[in-house]
């Protein structure tokens, strides 16, 4: 909904365009706002998380060329909230002089898991053993060949045993598009669904993960970069539930993860924030996936670091100097808020008092309509003691209705 009057802006009228208007865009908008930067979001719906807070909202799809051109016409630089983009279309825009940050070459590596695996492996970086089926992500409508899929699953199952992991090359998030396949029957069922949905796939070895970690790097237009320290992440059913700085990461592992992430950022040639998700297995690090945008694993930096990932993303894509990523506390825990399983649990906004009563709890709600299992916000707590910050973050998330997964052993907290 373009507002009919240009807002009056004091100071340099830098305008940042954002494709997509989810919670990441919302937190970019918050950071931009503090710097006096105008934001224009391209939102699929008027009530998207960032559409509720941006300076200006354009309604349209991220894959609609006219909508993208309208966005580009209203801002200096265009960045991204999510990966559901059309690379050919973006390539045309870039050729016509639109400042996309990150650019198409980086997005190509980040939005397609097949391309990501290939590029990182070619650069000599460690990734799980994998096989891309058919043309992979290059042909978005390419249905996997059922026999090829069955053979690939077989080949991975034979030496390593079940399960194997099958992934959609494009379009996955929060574990949607990641299928651990436990046996032949499940493999057959998955083949049928994937072939019917024409989803390009890759098959990979099921990594015996000791710990999952993430490193987030911000890289400026001039190639200068800063990195936040590695964090430990905990996923349940493929979805990130909590992030801890520094968690239980051994300093040596953290150092190796940080340098690996910098190499990934170089290979991807990113401008802006780039997140690198890693597996540690038997002392070895593997790159699971990368995201060329701010990332759930660094929401803790809003209160837990001198400069947040969102502020540095805004700075980086606008060509401004990057800020100090140093943590401001010895320990930080950030827990995601999810919609309660039953509808009667209501809106977390109505349950705010309990969460705000938790000492030091920084509550972020994204303004999304509550639905069971939907990611609605996060809570961050900073402090001196790892158990204490984790307990308080979970207490606040629970007060907001977040179910506590038994496997995380956070139930008693
Ligand atoms: N090869 C693998 N072996 C074992 N576990 C895996 C493997 N690949 C993925 N997983 C598990 O599934 C989770 C989600 O996988 P992945 O990060 O690829 O999916 P996603 O849906 O794109 O996630 P995100 O929400 O981070 O975008 C991982 O964090 C990990 O816990
Ligand atoms: Mg992931």
JSON list of N, CA and C in Angstrom, two decimals, residues 16 60-61 67 69 82 91 93 127 179 197 224 263 286 303 306 308 310 411:
[
{"chain": "A", "resi": 16, "resn": "UNK", "atom": "N", "xyz": [16.22, 1.83, 2.17]},
{"chain": "A", "resi": 16, "resn": "UNK", "atom": "CA", "xyz": [16.54, 0.42, 2.03]},
{"chain": "A", "resi": 16, "resn": "UNK", "atom": "C", "xyz": [15.28, -0.33, 1.61]},
{"chain": "A", "resi": 60, "resn": "UNK", "atom": "N", "xyz": [2.97, -7.18, -2.91]},
{"chain": "A", "resi": 60, "resn": "UNK", "atom": "CA", "xyz": [3.29, -7.95, -4.11]},
{"chain": "A", "resi": 60, "resn": "UNK", "atom": "C", "xyz": [4.13, -9.16, -3.77]},
{"chain": "A", "resi": 61, "resn": "UNK", "atom": "N", "xyz": [4.28, -10.03, -4.75]},
{"chain": "A", "resi": 61, "resn": "UNK", "atom": "CA", "xyz": [5.04, -11.25, -4.55]},
{"chain": "A", "resi": 61, "resn": "UNK", "atom": "C", "xyz": [6.52, -11.00, -4.84]},
{"chain": "A", "resi": 67, "resn": "UNK", "atom": "N", "xyz": [6.53, -5.87, -9.44]},
{"chain": "A", "resi": 67, "resn": "UNK", "atom": "CA", "xyz": [6.58, -5.49, -8.03]},
{"chain": "A", "resi": 67, "resn": "UNK", "atom": "C", "xyz": [8.03, -5.19, -7.62]},
{"chain": "A", "resi": 69, "resn": "UNK", "atom": "N", "xyz": [10.46, -4.18, -9.57]},
{"chain": "A", "resi": 69, "resn": "UNK", "atom": "CA", "xyz": [10.90, -2.92, -10.17]},
{"chain": "A", "resi": 69, "resn": "UNK", "atom": "C", "xyz": [10.30, -1.72, -9.43]},
{"chain": "A", "resi": 82, "resn": "UNK", "atom": "N", "xyz": [14.06, -13.38, 2.70]},
{"chain": "A", "resi": 82, "resn": "UNK", "atom": "CA", "xyz": [13.93, -14.84, 2.55]},
{"chain": "A", "resi": 82, "resn": "UNK", "atom": "C", "xyz": [14.50, -15.28, 1.21]},
{"chain": "A", "resi": 91, "resn": "UNK", "atom": "N", "xyz": [18.51, -11.44, -11.83]},
{"chain": "A", "resi": 91, "resn": "UNK", "atom": "CA", "xyz": [19.65, -11.21, -12.71]},
{"chain": "A", "resi": 91, "resn": "UNK", "atom": "C", "xyz": [19.34, -10.07, -13.70]},
{"chain": "A", "resi": 93, "resn": "UNK", "atom": "N", "xyz": [17.23, -7.64, -13.21]},
{"chain": "A", "resi": 93, "resn": "UNK", "atom": "CA", "xyz": [17.21, -6.38, -12.46]},
{"chain": "A", "resi": 93, "resn": "UNK", "atom": "C", "xyz": [18.63, -5.87, -12.23]},
{"chain": "A", "resi": 127, "resn": "UNK", "atom": "N", "xyz": [31.71, -30.60, 3.49]},
{"chain": "A", "resi": 127, "resn": "UNK", "atom": "CA", "xyz": [30.24, -30.71, 3.52]},
{"chain": "A", "resi": 127, "resn": "UNK", "atom": "C", "xyz": [29.88, -32.18, 3.69]},
{"chain": "A", "resi": 179, "resn": "UNK", "atom": "N", "xyz": [13.94, -34.42, 4.96]},
{"chain": "A", "resi": 179, "resn": "UNK", "atom": "CA", "xyz": [13.28, -35.66, 5.33]},
{"chain": "A", "resi": 179, "resn": "UNK", "atom": "C", "xyz": [14.28, -36.74, 5.69]},
{"chain": "A", "resi": 197, "resn": "UNK", "atom": "N", "xyz": [5.22, -33.82, -6.58]},
{"chain": "A", "resi": 197, "resn": "UNK", "atom": "CA", "xyz": [5.35, -32.38, -6.34]},
{"chain": "A", "resi": 197, "resn": "UNK", "atom": "C", "xyz": [6.43, -31.75, -7.22]},
{"chain": "A", "resi": 224, "resn": "UNK", "atom": "N", "xyz": [35.48, -5.97, 3.52]},
{"chain": "A", "resi": 224, "resn": "UNK", "atom": "CA", "xyz": [35.87, -6.02, 4.94]},
{"chain": "A", "resi": 224, "resn": "UNK", "atom": "C", "xyz": [34.78, -6.80, 5.69]},
{"chain": "A", "resi": 263, "resn": "UNK", "atom": "N", "xyz": [35.92, -18.34, 5.44]},
{"chain": "A", "resi": 263, "resn": "UNK", "atom": "CA", "xyz": [36.22, -18.87, 4.10]},
{"chain": "A", "resi": 263, "resn": "UNK", "atom": "C", "xyz": [34.93, -19.04, 3.30]},
{"chain": "A", "resi": 286, "resn": "UNK", "atom": "N", "xyz": [31.51, -29.80, 9.50]},
{"chain": "A", "resi": 286, "resn": "UNK", "atom": "CA", "xyz": [30.91, -29.86, 8.16]},
{"chain": "A", "resi": 286, "resn": "UNK", "atom": "C", "xyz": [29.99, -28.66, 8.02]},
{"chain": "A", "resi": 303, "resn": "UNK", "atom": "N", "xyz": [20.60, -7.80, 21.87]},
{"chain": "A", "resi": 303, "resn": "UNK", "atom": "CA", "xyz": [20.97, -7.31, 23.20]},
{"chain": "A", "resi": 303, "resn": "UNK", "atom": "C", "xyz": [22.33, -7.83, 23.64]},
{"chain": "A", "resi": 306, "resn": "UNK", "atom": "N", "xyz": [27.69, -5.81, 20.97]},
{"chain": "A", "resi": 306, "resn": "UNK", "atom": "CA", "xyz": [27.81, -4.35, 20.84]},
{"chain": "A", "resi": 306, "resn": "UNK", "atom": "C", "xyz": [27.04, -3.87, 19.60]},
{"chain": "A", "resi": 308, "resn": "UNK", "atom": "N", "xyz": [24.33, -5.41, 16.62]},
{"chain": "A", "resi": 308, "resn": "UNK", "atom": "CA", "xyz": [23.52, -6.59, 16.27]},
{"chain": "A", "resi": 308, "resn": "UNK", "atom": "C", "xyz": [23.74, -6.98, 14.82]},
{"chain": "A", "resi": 310, "resn": "UNK", "atom": "N", "xyz": [21.43, -7.31, 12.73]},
{"chain": "A", "resi": 310, "resn": "UNK", "atom": "CA", "xyz": [20.52, -6.53, 11.89]},
{"chain": "A", "resi": 310, "resn": "UNK", "atom": "C", "xyz": [21.12, -5.16, 11.57]},
{"chain": "A", "resi": 411, "resn": "UNK", "atom": "N", "xyz": [12.67, -28.59, 30.46]},
{"chain": "A", "resi": 411, "resn": "UNK", "atom": "CA", "xyz": [11.33, -28.64, 31.04]},
{"chain": "A", "resi": 411, "resn": "UNK", "atom": "C", "xyz": [11.29, -28.22, 32.48]}
]
